[in-house]
Amino acid sequence: MKNGDIAVKKKVKVQRRESRGGAAKEAQIPHADYRKEACLESFVCAHCGKKIQPEGAGSKHRNHCPHCLYSLHVDETAGDRKAVCHGEMEPIAIVAREDGDWSILHRCKRCGKLNLNRALADDNPILLMQLAVRPLAHPPFPMRYLESFLENRNEEKEDEV
């Protein structure tokens, strides 16, 4: 076992008991702080069921499945493992950062919290591209509006000349 596997599992049980109204002393249970140390744990994806290894990610913090891109709501702030929700985090969009890297925007299916996770080297490139082009494939207006808009714009330009 690596990086406090048991401690994290115990902490999750304590948090779930507390969220159901039970009493527990969370402070007495030590847990790994992934804000300060690498998270090298393997895990089984809660969405697709595949076993995920941290190797090959290109990061010391594997926080989502490279196959389906789903994550799990375990952090309130990155690496703290203090979330009590533990809902599935659905990948909903791609965010292009200033440095050219991509981040995956996740939304918790249980509580709605939004979170950004850096896209990693071994992530499914097809799913990343599907997320990136989703706004173009499904615009927030009917496509016939775009055609009408372009026709009106061309007419305005002809009137100016």
C-alpha atoms as one frame of an Amber mdcrd trajectory, in Angstrom:
protein
   0.000   0.000   0.000   1.202   3.474  -0.836   0.667   7.005   0.433  -1.718
   6.228   3.239  -4.279   4.063   1.393  -5.729   2.790   4.663  -5.830   6.219
   6.287  -7.740   7.688   3.333 -10.274   4.828   3.405 -10.778   5.250   7.167
 -11.212   8.994   6.741 -13.871   8.438   4.068 -15.794   6.123   6.410 -15.601
   8.721   9.191 -16.814  11.473   6.852 -19.724   9.361   5.619 -20.714   8.532
   9.198 -20.555  12.242  10.101 -22.645  13.205   7.073 -25.343  10.768   8.270
 -25.435  12.430  11.681 -23.073  10.058  13.497 -20.337  11.293  15.775 -16.703
  10.734  14.909 -13.391  12.362  15.682 -11.887  12.988  12.274  -8.870  14.840
  13.660  -7.583  11.626  15.271  -7.298   9.831  11.926  -4.129  10.694  10.007
  -4.416  10.978   6.245  -2.164  11.726   3.340  -2.008  15.365   2.298  -1.733
  15.309  -1.491  -1.217  19.051  -1.563   2.326  18.375  -0.319   3.137  14.878
  -1.570   2.634  12.827  -4.708  -0.468  10.668  -5.040   0.838   7.366  -6.376
  -2.206   5.226  -5.561  -3.900   3.039  -8.125  -7.710   3.050  -8.102 -10.729
   1.547  -9.816 -12.745   4.092 -11.784 -16.182   4.544 -10.219 -17.664   5.248
 -13.659 -16.160   2.703 -16.087 -14.724   0.184 -13.607 -11.212   0.062 -15.089
  -8.191  -0.200 -12.792  -6.086   2.944 -13.100  -2.340   3.089 -12.453  -0.640
   6.447 -11.817   2.294   5.606 -14.104   2.208   7.176 -17.554   0.135  10.182
 -16.534   2.994  12.647 -16.782   1.993  13.999 -13.363   2.417  13.081  -9.711
  -1.310  13.619  -9.178  -3.532  11.266 -11.211  -7.020  12.546 -10.342  -9.250
  11.240 -13.130  -9.672   8.140 -15.270  -7.672   8.294 -18.524 -10.244   6.052
 -20.266 -13.562   7.841 -19.568 -12.141  11.098 -18.047 -14.471  10.861 -15.020
 -13.189  11.871 -11.601 -14.469  11.478  -8.048 -15.402  14.374  -5.769 -12.920
  13.772  -2.934 -11.306  17.225  -2.532 -12.669  20.566  -1.394  -9.389  22.165
  -2.450  -6.855  20.297  -4.582  -5.318  17.395  -2.686  -6.981  17.886   0.705
  -9.321  14.818   0.522 -11.866  16.673   2.699 -14.978  16.391   0.506 -17.822
  14.364   2.008 -19.804  14.164  -1.235 -17.822  11.477  -3.127 -20.063  11.868
  -6.176 -18.895  11.142  -9.707 -17.379  14.152 -11.448 -18.513  14.174 -15.089
 -16.194  15.717 -17.701 -18.230  18.501 -19.329 -15.767  20.743 -21.195 -12.177
  21.526 -22.104 -10.492  24.735 -20.979  -7.445  25.923 -22.936  -4.970  27.521
 -20.553  -2.655  30.420 -21.423   0.360  28.097 -21.503  -1.332  25.920 -24.150
  -2.147  23.033 -21.812  -5.710  21.767 -21.582  -7.741  21.283 -18.434 -10.869
  19.182 -18.088 -13.839  20.881 -16.456 -15.679  18.398 -14.240 -19.105  18.811
 -12.617 -20.129  16.663  -9.655 -23.259  14.698 -10.517 -24.289  14.671  -6.848
 -23.708  18.237  -5.598 -22.930  20.223  -8.782 -19.470  21.486  -7.756 -17.230
  22.463 -10.684 -13.548  21.571 -10.724 -10.652  21.855 -13.194  -8.148  19.024
 -13.638  -5.165  19.220 -15.963  -5.419  16.911 -18.975  -2.677  14.288 -18.701
  -0.394  12.524 -21.177  -2.311   9.225 -21.196  -5.853  10.664 -21.382  -8.153
   9.349 -24.113  -7.482  11.744 -27.045 -10.827  10.960 -28.728 -12.799  11.964
 -25.619 -10.655  15.077 -25.149 -11.393  16.154 -28.735 -15.115  15.377 -28.339
 -15.236  17.663 -25.308 -13.255  20.360 -27.118 -15.538  20.472 -30.187 -18.843
  19.978 -28.337 -19.693  23.719 -28.450 -19.217  23.710 -32.234 -21.205  20.511
 -32.736 -24.061  21.745 -30.540 -24.206  25.554 -30.749 -26.607  27.442 -28.465
 -28.641  28.607 -31.483 -30.228  26.924 -34.525 -27.774  26.517 -37.415 -30.225
  28.239 -39.780 -29.714  31.389 -37.673 -26.023  31.347 -38.580 -26.866  31.202
 -42.288 -29.315  34.101 -41.921 -26.769  36.093 -39.905 -24.087  35.643 -42.574
 -26.481  36.656 -45.370 -27.457  39.846 -43.499 -23.826  40.634 -42.807 -22.907
  40.247 -46.481 -25.791  42.540 -47.478 -24.581  45.188 -45.000 -21.055  45.028
 -46.430 -22.401  45.405 -49.992 -24.393  48.484 -48.917 -21.218  50.066 -47.488
 -19.324  49.702 -50.763
